[in-house]
């Protein structure tokens, strides 16, 4: 009998931009990663991984992976590269950047990153310290949750809110603008457990998602009108006498002013704006207030229209008015990350930022590269890591034009030659999670998770942190110990071990167990705000905030406090209508009469895995959900190829004629690579790069389009 090779086990943490941040186990045999599975001991992961990660070990060995530094040898976008050494790659980048700085100044170089990796060491902020010392343009990173965060911080402060595991104690669960089964899968069992015990599950979403189909009640407001719905619920709570007066009097600020504003949101008005029946709004208010504990899980999609920030503020008011915070499993869940004891100053080193440094937002890359912002100096050097803007950012046709500039020196660290990397001058091979050390925080639960390096990197891949160590050395920054620490040393350096949330543990706990639930109460007893104690200036829920200015939370902008946009913020929550809808922009709607929603795909993680044939097969070709009425009016049958377009761009997909969307609404999920689609376009070709009302959030759900059958 042949002996099986010994398998070594290592702790892993899923690196992706997902609230679940799964704890994983890596298995290695003969130096090869042979299995990746969920950690059965982890209370959230429970041994299971989603469809994206079930063959993550094979993903490391994808034959299309970039394994060596590459230099462009053909026209930009033609994917013609030659292999070069790391020494040559670092030397060329250093030489070109020094030349650019000499001619145009250091702010002509711009970093561009997001959460393609969510680790403290390899993720969103891993290059901040290097670029802050270099003196580059500050990159504002607001793809997701920035507007929600601004609204959350203004209203309830940096609290982690309800523990997602506490939902098992909830009696009335509202999932608002979140398709949990596709994008928050490991929270769903806690919802199901509560449902089996009698809890009512309500999903509020503008189309019938997988999660909406599993709910007890689906409420479908018109896209971009959630703010009117929330204000209508507030009005119904007050009108029906369902407000918890004792709790509100003790623990909120501005109730009388909020009540006065709510008078404008009459049942008839809210029904007309949202399309939700007035009696349903009254029923929801009554049930949410009287069936306790009641809780709202807010999804990031709630911010993705012009009035997104104001919408979040209004939603934050609902559990406070109902007194939901009194109960375990009652209140609100946005992002627990606010209570993680991470020293973001050590991560990003804002002390290196020079006074007056300018800021350029991720969502407006096309404008920045094409001169629409009249930047002085212009962007001449670009470094992209942990993101694929040609798939994920709005107005992607404009981005492609900008990346095609011959005078732009563009470098990226990547796993594959993505639709963005195709335009790079230098591609640096980056490690995958099994090949480097990291510590994972979470925006969906209260666990810190260790990710151990299980195997040596494939080819010549290097971790993001190692890439910035090499660049730091080339620029002489290694006089600061921050630029010489190993990946694991950085992980330890960033955690505030003496914070009470760490419960007195040290790194040895992670080496033994792989994860740690912050010492902020257990799911069975966490009551963060039963007696108020909100981390706001007043210590209360602030319905009314006077004198506030618009801002982006510092972790989303390299910890830079200056040069915030600073627009006046409405003292109270309210409703700002969408910019692009039949009702608010009839002239535009004459050409483009359909609202489009672009949620996350079930089978991809943003654009990750959308280049793998078996993942595409599971997800299906790019599709467009369209109602029977809208399809009939355009002579579209189920399965027909269709073109979706507006003045910004277009893409093609297969029509799915369905009752899952209402008349006037189409849905196309994002993540598909335009180079692999039917036409050279993807859903963000039609997306506007305008900001939402707060936190420079995107407006991916505030766009009008037309749909035509392709002959």
XYZ file of C-alpha atoms in Angstrom:
711
model
C 0.000 0.000 0.000
C 1.332 3.423 -0.995
C 1.746 5.787 1.922
C -0.059 9.136 1.592
C 2.341 12.068 1.833
C 2.201 13.919 5.130
C 0.009 16.982 4.977
C 0.923 20.117 6.851
C -1.874 22.396 8.020
C -1.806 26.183 8.225
C -4.370 28.750 9.285
C -5.841 30.886 6.525
C -8.123 33.873 6.214
C -10.093 34.566 3.053
C -8.502 37.638 1.450
C -11.532 38.888 -0.446
C -13.728 41.970 -0.164
C -16.563 40.135 1.548
C -18.128 40.589 4.991
C -17.709 36.882 5.832
C -13.866 36.928 6.049
C -13.869 33.138 6.347
C -11.378 31.316 8.525
C -9.716 28.652 6.394
C -7.384 25.695 6.696
C -4.597 25.281 4.151
C -3.323 21.755 3.567
C 0.107 21.305 2.010
C 1.759 18.125 0.732
C 5.282 18.073 -0.707
C 5.319 21.852 -0.807
C 2.103 22.098 -2.830
C -1.204 23.566 -1.693
C -3.584 20.608 -2.113
C -6.702 21.724 -0.258
C -8.315 24.835 1.161
C -11.407 24.447 3.294
C -13.376 26.342 5.885
C -12.301 26.085 9.509
C -14.943 23.942 11.254
C -14.084 25.470 14.631
C -14.864 29.016 13.532
C -18.373 30.002 14.719
C -19.155 31.975 11.536
C -17.370 29.936 8.869
C -18.454 26.553 10.302
C -16.294 24.614 7.851
C -17.943 25.836 4.663
C -16.717 28.095 1.872
C -18.718 29.828 -0.843
C -18.773 28.783 -4.508
C -16.044 31.319 -5.278
C -13.519 29.729 -2.894
C -14.331 26.021 -3.000
C -11.340 25.269 -5.234
C -9.088 28.053 -4.004
C -6.067 25.748 -3.879
C -6.342 25.204 -7.650
C -6.678 28.947 -8.174
C -3.075 29.345 -7.013
C -1.949 27.145 -9.923
C -4.084 28.688 -12.667
C -1.991 28.389 -15.862
C -2.867 31.974 -16.859
C -1.346 33.405 -13.701
C 1.386 36.049 -13.943
C 4.470 34.438 -12.408
C 7.278 36.804 -13.437
C 7.713 40.544 -13.865
C 6.573 41.652 -17.318
C 7.373 44.674 -19.483
C 5.104 45.877 -22.268
C 6.516 45.436 -25.775
C 3.426 46.129 -27.912
C 0.716 48.796 -28.073
C -1.116 49.483 -24.837
C -4.025 47.094 -24.424
C -2.671 44.453 -26.822
C -1.373 42.191 -24.014
C 2.110 41.893 -25.499
C 4.743 41.577 -22.777
C 8.249 40.247 -22.249
C 9.648 38.677 -19.114
C 12.170 40.711 -17.145
C 13.914 40.220 -13.802
C 12.766 41.734 -10.539
C 15.960 43.798 -10.406
C 15.206 45.294 -13.804
C 11.561 45.895 -12.930
C 12.352 47.743 -9.690
C 15.171 49.672 -11.361
C 12.944 50.776 -14.234
C 10.103 51.818 -11.953
C 12.508 53.740 -9.717
C 14.187 55.455 -12.655
C 10.933 56.394 -14.363
C 9.347 57.704 -11.165
C 12.415 59.760 -10.262
C 12.360 61.259 -13.735
C 8.634 62.039 -13.463
C 9.151 63.629 -10.028
C 12.021 65.742 -11.348
C 9.910 67.038 -14.260
C 6.423 67.254 -12.746
C 6.684 66.854 -8.968
C 5.806 63.915 -6.744
C 2.044 64.502 -6.884
C 2.106 63.540 -10.566
C 2.355 59.946 -9.282
C -0.866 58.369 -8.049
C -1.464 55.084 -6.214
C -4.777 53.344 -6.857
C -5.973 50.453 -4.694
C -8.971 48.803 -3.137
C -9.960 45.592 -1.350
C -8.888 42.917 -3.798
C -7.080 41.851 -0.628
C -8.610 42.751 2.732
C -5.632 42.086 4.972
C -3.948 44.580 7.262
C -0.595 43.765 5.647
C -1.419 43.088 1.987
C -4.692 44.975 1.532
C -6.303 48.335 0.857
C -3.711 50.381 2.753
C -0.516 48.354 2.326
C 1.097 50.899 -0.005
C -0.054 53.995 1.855
C 3.100 54.484 3.919
C 5.337 54.225 0.843
C 3.313 56.648 -1.260
C 2.789 59.079 1.621
C 6.555 59.273 2.083
C 7.057 59.566 -1.678
C 4.746 62.593 -1.648
C 2.275 61.229 -4.187
C -1.301 62.294 -4.761
C -3.521 60.916 -1.995
C -5.874 58.242 -3.311
C -9.417 58.432 -1.949
C -10.889 54.915 -2.072
C -14.683 54.969 -1.969
C -15.915 52.073 -4.090
C -17.929 50.699 -1.210
C -19.378 51.746 2.181
C -17.792 55.214 2.352
C -21.126 57.060 2.189
C -22.646 54.531 4.544
C -19.723 55.096 6.905
C -20.045 58.880 6.873
C -23.760 58.619 7.655
C -23.154 55.953 10.304
C -20.430 57.955 12.045
C -22.572 61.108 12.052
C -25.569 59.282 13.537
C -24.306 56.570 15.899
C -20.512 57.006 15.868
C -17.819 54.333 15.408
C -19.709 51.452 16.971
C -19.667 47.919 15.629
C -23.398 47.647 16.167
C -25.144 44.305 16.532
C -23.036 41.156 16.446
C -24.164 39.248 13.331
C -24.240 36.058 15.390
C -26.771 37.734 17.708
C -29.361 37.553 14.935
C -30.303 34.132 16.308
C -32.030 36.053 19.119
C -33.886 38.427 16.785
C -37.630 38.161 16.224
C -37.911 40.593 13.312
C -35.020 40.676 10.836
C -34.765 43.221 8.047
C -32.140 42.753 5.350
C -32.039 46.025 3.465
C -30.208 46.223 0.112
C -28.142 43.088 0.730
C -28.317 39.791 -1.157
C -27.015 37.735 1.755
C -27.202 34.343 0.059
C -24.801 35.543 -2.646
C -22.668 38.094 -0.792
C -22.923 37.376 2.951
C -23.519 33.629 2.903
C -22.142 32.794 6.342
C -24.515 35.195 8.040
C -27.522 33.502 6.451
C -27.541 30.427 8.783
C -28.041 32.742 11.768
C -30.986 34.341 9.994
C -32.409 30.913 9.145
C -32.024 29.726 12.741
C -33.989 32.723 13.945
C -36.583 32.183 11.215
C -37.055 28.564 12.280
C -37.699 29.794 15.815
C -40.443 32.077 14.515
C -38.661 35.265 13.466
C -40.024 37.127 10.470
C -37.484 37.882 7.728
C -38.108 40.935 5.574
C -35.939 41.815 2.585
C -36.049 45.322 1.141
C -34.506 45.330 -2.324
C -35.472 46.778 -5.686
C -35.481 43.367 -7.349
C -36.263 39.809 -6.279
C -32.815 38.504 -5.387
C -32.028 34.992 -4.143
C -32.350 36.339 -0.621
C -35.633 38.114 -1.326
C -37.073 34.828 -2.591
C -36.196 33.169 0.725
C -37.749 35.916 2.851
C -41.161 35.952 4.486
C -41.838 39.347 2.938
C -40.159 41.169 0.052
C -40.598 44.934 -0.259
C -39.399 46.368 -3.583
C -39.039 50.167 -3.678
C -38.183 51.872 -6.941
C -34.395 52.232 -7.352
C -32.987 55.195 -5.451
C -36.115 55.817 -3.355
C -35.088 53.953 -0.176
C -34.654 57.292 1.579
C -38.306 58.166 1.011
C -39.280 54.702 2.233
C -37.199 55.091 5.406
C -38.667 58.520 6.095
C -42.126 57.076 5.454
C -41.440 54.365 8.039
C -40.282 57.012 10.521
C -43.470 58.965 9.895
C -45.563 55.807 10.344
C -43.810 54.974 13.635
C -44.607 58.438 14.972
C -48.121 58.569 13.531
C -48.995 55.135 14.910
C -47.666 55.839 18.398
C -45.003 53.140 18.129
C -42.043 55.251 19.270
C -40.280 54.063 22.440
C -40.567 57.463 24.121
C -38.556 56.561 27.219
C -35.558 55.286 25.264
C -35.749 58.107 22.712
C -35.922 60.803 25.391
C -32.874 59.393 27.181
C -30.666 58.365 24.302
C -31.309 60.496 21.200
C -30.812 64.068 20.038
C -33.160 65.927 17.689
C -36.345 63.865 17.868
C -38.724 66.825 17.710
C -36.964 68.192 14.628
C -36.995 64.756 12.977
C -40.699 64.395 13.746
C -41.379 67.757 12.135
C -39.556 66.741 8.959
C -41.375 63.408 8.887
C -44.669 65.262 8.508
C -43.767 65.854 4.853
C -43.722 62.099 4.228
C -47.418 61.396 4.029
C -48.587 57.883 3.132
C -49.781 58.977 -0.311
C -46.551 60.819 -1.098
C -44.309 57.938 -0.038
C -46.372 55.414 -1.980
C -46.185 57.574 -5.105
C -42.405 58.017 -4.835
C -41.421 54.480 -3.842
C -44.114 52.335 -5.392
C -44.604 50.637 -1.992
C -48.228 50.531 -0.828
C -49.029 52.874 2.065
C -50.609 50.052 4.044
C -47.415 48.012 3.714
C -45.357 50.873 5.116
C -47.693 51.179 8.098
C -47.641 47.421 8.613
C -43.837 47.352 8.540
C -43.572 50.177 11.089
C -46.017 48.476 13.450
C -44.325 45.092 13.228
C -40.787 46.431 13.524
C -41.653 48.356 16.682
C -43.808 45.738 18.398
C -42.016 42.482 17.540
C -38.795 42.710 19.532
C -35.887 42.230 19.218
C -35.987 43.820 15.766
C -32.848 44.408 13.742
C -31.734 45.819 10.388
C -28.775 44.504 8.434
C -27.836 47.261 5.979
C -26.143 46.353 2.717
C -23.628 48.554 0.932
C -26.024 48.944 -2.020
C -28.137 51.249 0.133
C -25.678 54.099 -0.466
C -25.390 53.718 -4.237
C -27.614 56.531 -5.482
C -27.606 60.310 -5.202
C -29.300 60.358 -1.808
C -27.510 57.335 -0.393
C -25.967 59.043 2.620
C -29.218 60.652 3.710
C -30.925 57.282 3.246
C -28.492 55.615 5.658
C -29.078 58.339 8.248
C -32.828 57.762 8.012
C -32.476 53.981 8.291
C -30.208 54.431 11.331
C -33.044 56.304 13.040
C -35.597 53.486 12.741
C -34.226 51.035 15.398
C -33.596 53.957 17.744
C -37.204 55.129 17.478
C -38.448 51.571 18.049
C -36.204 51.006 21.085
C -34.598 48.005 19.385
C -31.213 48.674 20.971
C -32.637 47.578 24.345
C -32.395 43.915 23.305
C -29.712 41.371 22.433
C -30.141 40.921 18.694
C -31.839 44.304 18.330
C -30.552 47.412 16.580
C -28.407 47.811 13.481
C -25.582 46.046 11.695
C -23.461 48.054 9.278
C -19.762 47.177 9.597
C -18.230 45.884 12.865
C -14.795 47.067 11.703
C -15.092 50.276 13.742
C -14.316 48.375 16.945
C -11.254 46.540 15.634
C -8.151 47.711 17.554
C -5.997 48.480 14.535
C -3.485 51.325 14.591
C -4.245 52.763 11.154
C -1.668 55.478 11.729
C 1.042 52.803 11.846
C -0.396 51.224 8.702
C -0.682 54.345 6.556
C 1.819 56.733 8.172
C -0.081 59.972 7.533
C 2.745 61.815 9.288
C 4.596 61.581 5.964
C 1.869 63.429 4.017
C 2.961 66.909 3.022
C 0.589 69.779 3.864
C -1.655 70.725 0.958
C -1.339 67.373 -0.830
C -4.193 66.922 -3.275
C -6.718 64.087 -3.303
C -8.040 62.134 -6.296
C -10.926 59.710 -5.887
C -10.910 56.145 -7.256
C -14.308 56.572 -8.867
C -13.097 59.392 -11.097
C -9.961 57.815 -12.510
C -11.085 58.436 -16.083
C -11.545 62.127 -15.442
C -8.198 62.336 -13.657
C -6.263 60.630 -16.452
C -7.991 62.446 -19.304
C -7.491 65.973 -17.994
C -11.130 66.655 -17.121
C -10.081 67.745 -13.627
C -7.385 70.112 -14.907
C -4.932 68.618 -12.433
C -1.666 70.484 -12.062
C 0.547 68.559 -12.301
C -1.224 65.929 -14.418
C -1.107 62.248 -13.474
C 2.016 60.902 -15.187
C 2.655 57.776 -13.097
C 0.029 55.307 -11.876
C 0.430 52.259 -9.606
C -2.641 49.989 -9.373
C -2.902 47.112 -6.911
C -5.718 45.093 -5.340
C -8.274 46.325 -7.868
C -9.347 46.087 -11.496
C -10.867 49.475 -12.391
C -11.630 48.607 -16.019
C -14.189 46.176 -14.587
C -15.123 47.736 -11.269
C -14.969 51.517 -11.640
C -17.615 53.689 -13.330
C -17.293 55.199 -16.808
C -14.834 52.506 -17.808
C -14.581 53.649 -21.427
C -13.075 56.881 -20.161
C -10.641 54.899 -17.987
C -9.527 52.829 -20.972
C -8.856 56.056 -22.875
C -6.767 57.326 -19.977
C -4.788 54.112 -19.558
C -4.019 54.204 -23.289
C -2.045 57.450 -22.954
C 1.482 56.873 -24.214
C 2.875 59.448 -21.773
C 1.409 57.617 -18.750
C 3.813 55.254 -16.997
C 1.507 52.614 -15.558
C 2.568 49.846 -13.159
C 0.356 47.194 -11.596
C 0.786 44.296 -9.173
C -1.506 41.484 -10.282
C -2.312 37.790 -10.432
C -3.509 37.867 -14.056
C -3.352 40.108 -17.098
C -6.725 41.645 -16.309
C -8.580 44.142 -18.463
C -6.722 46.829 -16.496
C -3.290 45.163 -16.509
C -3.499 44.843 -20.296
C -2.582 48.549 -20.477
C 0.336 48.400 -18.024
C 3.947 49.190 -18.832
C 5.154 46.928 -16.016
C 3.241 44.051 -14.387
C 4.554 42.729 -11.076
C 3.467 39.198 -10.042
C 1.663 39.292 -6.695
C 1.212 36.426 -4.270
C -2.097 34.801 -3.453
C -3.239 34.268 0.126
C -1.623 30.848 0.608
C 1.752 32.356 -0.252
C 2.058 35.162 2.300
C 1.408 36.124 5.928
C -1.365 38.504 6.915
C -3.903 39.422 9.576
C -7.486 39.827 8.400
C -9.918 42.277 9.945
C -13.583 42.004 8.943
C -16.371 44.325 7.937
C -18.944 41.594 8.589
C -18.145 40.065 12.006
C -16.061 40.548 15.141
C -13.200 38.107 14.457
C -9.570 38.868 13.713
C -8.205 36.036 11.567
C -4.615 34.966 11.004
C -3.464 34.057 7.496
C -0.248 32.021 7.514
C 2.088 31.562 4.594
C 1.555 27.904 3.679
C 3.684 27.523 0.541
C 6.483 29.273 -1.246
C 5.159 31.670 -3.900
C 4.580 30.260 -7.373
C 7.112 31.482 -9.902
C 8.637 34.753 -8.785
C 5.505 36.200 -7.172
C 6.042 38.517 -4.204
C 3.635 39.810 -1.598
C 2.352 43.356 -1.874
C 4.216 44.228 1.317
C 7.463 42.812 -0.111
C 6.972 44.846 -3.305
C 6.746 48.028 -1.251
C 9.784 46.978 0.790
C 11.750 46.671 -2.463
C 10.527 50.045 -3.686
C 11.194 51.574 -0.277
C 14.765 50.344 -0.363
C 15.247 51.660 -3.898
C 14.111 55.119 -2.761
C 16.168 55.051 0.434
C 13.189 54.740 2.763
C 14.662 51.789 4.647
C 16.033 54.179 7.264
C 12.534 53.791 8.777
C 12.058 50.326 10.374
C 8.492 50.332 8.987
C 9.990 49.610 5.546
C 12.120 46.668 6.694
C 9.633 44.647 8.776
C 8.584 41.228 7.480
C 4.948 40.535 6.666
C 4.316 38.836 10.004
C 6.158 41.574 11.901
C 3.876 44.121 10.231
C 0.807 42.102 11.234
C 1.901 42.217 14.873
C 2.913 45.877 14.587
C -0.529 47.020 13.417
C -2.648 45.393 16.148
C -3.147 47.339 19.388
C -2.538 44.414 21.699
C -3.147 46.401 24.885
C -6.628 47.493 23.773
C -9.447 45.974 25.862
C -10.961 44.433 22.709
C -7.956 42.067 22.542
C -8.784 40.539 25.912
C -5.137 40.292 26.978
C -4.144 37.761 24.298
C -0.998 37.888 22.179
C 0.123 36.483 18.839
C 0.526 33.033 20.334
C -3.248 32.738 20.582
C -3.526 33.152 16.809
C -0.758 30.638 16.177
C -2.729 28.094 18.223
C -6.300 28.902 17.155
C -6.130 31.015 13.995
C -8.762 33.563 15.038
C -10.106 35.602 17.956
C -13.539 37.087 18.660
C -13.008 40.592 19.977
C -13.745 40.995 23.677
C -16.783 43.195 23.062
C -19.414 40.881 24.487
C -20.555 37.519 23.218
C -23.331 36.987 20.663
C -25.561 35.909 23.570
C -25.030 38.969 25.739
C -23.733 41.837 23.574
C -25.873 44.892 24.380
C -23.727 47.809 23.269
C -26.393 50.518 23.478
C -29.213 49.372 25.731
C -28.279 52.330 27.929
C -27.139 54.605 25.131
C -23.354 54.988 25.331
C -23.003 55.758 21.655
C -19.535 56.949 20.601
C -20.901 60.289 19.380
C -20.178 63.745 20.851
C -23.427 63.600 22.836
C -23.182 59.885 23.688
C -26.575 59.509 21.995
C -28.061 58.701 18.593
C -27.850 62.007 16.779
C -30.914 62.392 14.580
C -29.881 66.019 14.264
C -26.295 67.073 13.604
C -25.710 70.803 13.331
C -22.792 72.313 11.452
C -21.537 69.039 9.965
C -19.487 69.015 6.766
C -19.225 66.201 4.245
C -16.201 63.957 4.734
C -14.674 60.624 3.828
C -13.525 58.520 6.792
C -9.693 58.659 6.995
C -9.019 54.912 6.420
C -10.556 55.378 2.958
C -8.072 58.181 2.113
C -4.656 57.066 3.364
C -5.491 58.521 6.836
C -5.335 62.035 5.372
C -7.434 64.537 7.303
C -6.967 67.598 5.072
C -8.635 68.571 1.795
C -12.027 67.057 2.576
C -14.738 68.276 0.205
C -16.528 69.912 3.125
C -20.001 70.565 1.706
C -22.663 71.452 4.261
C -24.569 68.414 5.528
C -28.313 68.643 6.091
C -28.801 68.679 9.871
C -31.497 65.984 9.564
C -32.024 62.751 7.633
C -34.200 63.058 4.568
C -34.815 62.033 1.002
C -32.735 63.156 -1.960
C -34.197 61.800 -5.206
C -32.054 59.937 -7.734
C -30.404 62.007 -10.444
C -31.423 59.617 -13.192
C -34.989 58.336 -13.116
C -38.120 58.729 -15.203
C -39.604 61.022 -12.556
C -36.567 63.224 -11.829
C -34.965 63.432 -15.278
C -37.714 63.043 -17.892
C -35.643 64.479 -20.740
C -32.915 61.880 -20.223
C -35.556 59.200 -19.728
C -36.971 59.933 -23.173
C -33.759 58.405 -24.563
C -32.961 55.956 -21.763
C -36.176 54.962 -19.942
C -34.961 52.049 -17.783
C -33.283 52.150 -14.371
C -30.425 49.663 -14.105
C -29.215 47.958 -10.928
C -25.803 46.239 -10.974
C -25.464 43.977 -7.900
C -22.610 41.580 -7.170
C -22.495 38.295 -9.062
C -23.170 35.037 -7.217
C -20.231 33.202 -8.797
C -17.576 35.945 -8.848
C -16.029 38.092 -6.133
C -16.185 41.445 -7.891
C -14.009 40.640 -10.939
C -12.044 37.842 -9.246
C -12.638 34.417 -10.846
C -14.447 36.011 -13.800
C -11.573 34.872 -16.042
C -11.906 31.190 -15.105
C -13.985 29.098 -17.479
C -15.603 26.891 -14.848
C -16.554 29.895 -12.732
C -18.075 31.635 -15.754
C -20.001 28.449 -16.535
C -21.406 28.373 -13.007
C -22.283 32.063 -12.998
C -23.539 32.047 -16.581
C -22.790 34.445 -19.389
C -23.463 38.143 -18.760
C -27.247 38.394 -18.465
C -29.816 41.162 -18.225
C -32.977 40.672 -16.151
C -35.910 42.452 -17.791
C -39.641 42.454 -17.055
C -42.159 40.844 -19.374
C -43.727 44.228 -20.151
C -40.425 45.881 -21.053
C -39.313 42.858 -23.055
C -42.542 42.726 -25.033
C -42.322 46.437 -25.870
C -38.868 45.796 -27.377
C -39.646 42.472 -29.079
C -37.152 40.750 -26.773
C -37.556 37.064 -26.001
C -35.923 35.088 -23.226
C -32.346 34.226 -24.252
C -32.051 36.930 -26.913
C -28.762 38.829 -27.032
C -29.390 42.441 -26.050
C -27.433 45.673 -25.967
C -27.683 47.893 -22.877
C -26.545 51.454 -23.475
C -26.623 55.136 -22.603
C -24.468 58.153 -23.427
C -21.536 56.806 -21.385
C -21.155 53.404 -23.010
C -22.716 50.025 -23.618
C -22.419 46.293 -23.061
C -24.161 43.165 -24.298
C -25.721 40.196 -22.525
C -28.447 37.602 -22.767
C -31.972 38.635 -21.855
C -33.693 36.842 -18.997
C -37.357 37.766 -19.153
C -38.599 37.455 -15.595
C -40.992 38.538 -12.867
C -37.997 39.163 -10.580
C -37.824 42.792 -11.746
C -40.586 45.357 -11.958
C -41.478 47.281 -15.076
C -38.948 50.035 -15.720
C -36.055 48.213 -14.022
C -33.309 46.005 -15.454
C -30.595 44.142 -13.545
C -27.131 43.114 -14.745
C -24.587 41.790 -12.253
C -21.052 43.124 -12.250
C -17.623 41.493 -12.335
C -17.529 40.215 -15.891
C -14.388 41.048 -17.870
C -15.153 43.133 -20.942
C -12.464 41.257 -22.891
C -14.416 38.032 -22.324
C -17.892 39.464 -22.885
C -19.916 39.463 -26.100
C -18.798 43.009 -26.811
C -15.959 45.143 -25.505
C -17.974 46.446 -22.591
C -19.256 45.555 -19.134
C -21.930 46.885 -16.836
C -19.797 49.753 -15.530
C -19.434 51.082 -19.050
C -22.816 52.741 -18.455
C -22.250 53.823 -14.817
C -21.890 57.461 -13.838
C -18.882 58.594 -11.815
C -20.931 61.169 -9.903
C -20.792 60.942 -6.124
C -23.672 60.237 -3.765
C -24.688 62.800 -1.158
C -22.231 61.765 1.563
C -18.750 60.274 1.739
C -18.105 60.393 -2.025
C -19.972 57.097 -2.378
C -20.605 55.722 -5.876
C -23.932 55.931 -7.711
C -23.934 52.518 -9.388
C -27.732 52.236 -8.894
C -28.556 55.705 -10.211
C -28.287 55.257 -13.967
C -30.746 55.248 -16.858
C -30.278 52.997 -19.891
C -32.053 51.687 -22.967
C -32.127 48.025 -23.977
C -32.365 46.769 -27.554
C -32.296 43.309 -29.077
C -29.104 42.546 -30.998
C -29.817 41.032 -34.393
